[in-house]
C-alpha positions as CSV (number, residue, x, y, z in Angstrom):
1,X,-35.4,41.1,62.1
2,X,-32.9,43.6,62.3
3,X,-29.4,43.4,64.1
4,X,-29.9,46.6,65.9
5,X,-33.3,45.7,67.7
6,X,-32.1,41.5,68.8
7,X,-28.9,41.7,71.6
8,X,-27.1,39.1,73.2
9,X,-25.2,40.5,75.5
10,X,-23.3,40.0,78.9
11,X,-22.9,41.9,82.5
12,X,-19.1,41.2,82.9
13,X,-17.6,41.8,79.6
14,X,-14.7,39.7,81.2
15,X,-16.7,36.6,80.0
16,X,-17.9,35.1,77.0
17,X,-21.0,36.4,75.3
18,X,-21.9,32.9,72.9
19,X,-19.7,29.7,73.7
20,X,-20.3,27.2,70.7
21,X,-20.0,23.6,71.9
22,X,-17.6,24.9,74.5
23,X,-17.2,21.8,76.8
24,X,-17.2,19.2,74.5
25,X,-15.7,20.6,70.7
26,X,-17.9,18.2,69.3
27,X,-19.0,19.1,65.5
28,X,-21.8,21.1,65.7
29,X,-23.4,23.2,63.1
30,X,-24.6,27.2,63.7
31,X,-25.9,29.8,61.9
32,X,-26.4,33.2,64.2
33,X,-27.7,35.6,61.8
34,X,-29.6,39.5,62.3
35,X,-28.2,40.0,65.8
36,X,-25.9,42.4,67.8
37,X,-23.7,40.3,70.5
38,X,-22.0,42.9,72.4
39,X,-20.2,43.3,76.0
40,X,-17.9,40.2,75.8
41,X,-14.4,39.3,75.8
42,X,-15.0,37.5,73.0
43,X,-18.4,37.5,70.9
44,X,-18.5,34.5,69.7
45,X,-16.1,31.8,71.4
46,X,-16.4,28.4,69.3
47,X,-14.5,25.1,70.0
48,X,-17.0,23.2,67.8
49,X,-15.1,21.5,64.4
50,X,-18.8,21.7,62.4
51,X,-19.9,24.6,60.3
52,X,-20.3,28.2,62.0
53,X,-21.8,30.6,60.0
54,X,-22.1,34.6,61.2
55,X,-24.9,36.6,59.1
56,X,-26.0,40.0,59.3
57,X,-24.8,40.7,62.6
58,X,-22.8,43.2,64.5
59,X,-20.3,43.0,67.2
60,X,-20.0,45.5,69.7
61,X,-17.6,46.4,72.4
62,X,-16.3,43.2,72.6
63,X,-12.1,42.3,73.2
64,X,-12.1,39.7,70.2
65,X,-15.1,39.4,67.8
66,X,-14.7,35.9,67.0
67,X,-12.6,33.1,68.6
68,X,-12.7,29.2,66.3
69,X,-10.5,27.2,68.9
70,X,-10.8,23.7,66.7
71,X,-10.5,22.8,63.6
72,X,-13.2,24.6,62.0
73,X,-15.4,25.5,58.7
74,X,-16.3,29.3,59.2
75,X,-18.9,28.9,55.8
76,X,-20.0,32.6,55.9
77,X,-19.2,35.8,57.6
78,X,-20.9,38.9,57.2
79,X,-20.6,41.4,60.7
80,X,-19.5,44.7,61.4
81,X,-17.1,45.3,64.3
82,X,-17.8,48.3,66.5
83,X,-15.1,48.5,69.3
């Protein structure tokens, strides 16, 4: 699958496009890989403390790309920012 034909994206780019175990930080493990998340204030907005791992993907218009609120294992990255 390729990152320009998958989107996650929001209506109110005042909000959050993905929250990662954003109510409770708990540890907890994700891999979002071949995707465009676009439309956000931030992309990705994590409070997890597990692994969080960002392949092949792009963000677009987005405030912040990525926000890791806990202690936290970012294992890969691999994006392209488009603001």
């Amino acid at each position: 699958v390729d990152q320009n034909s998958v989107f996650i994206q929001n209506a109110d780019i005042s909000a959050d496009v993905v929250k990662i175990c954003y109510s409770s930080g708990a540890e907890c493990d994700v891999t979002i890989q071949n995707v465009t998340i676009r439309n956000g204030r931030y992309g990705i907005y994590s409070k997890s403390t597990g692994a969080v791992n960002v392949l092949n993907s792009t963000f677009y218009h987005n405030g912040y790309a990525i926000l890791l609120k806990k202690k936290h294992f970012l294992n890969r990255l691999e994006v392209a920012c488009v603001y």
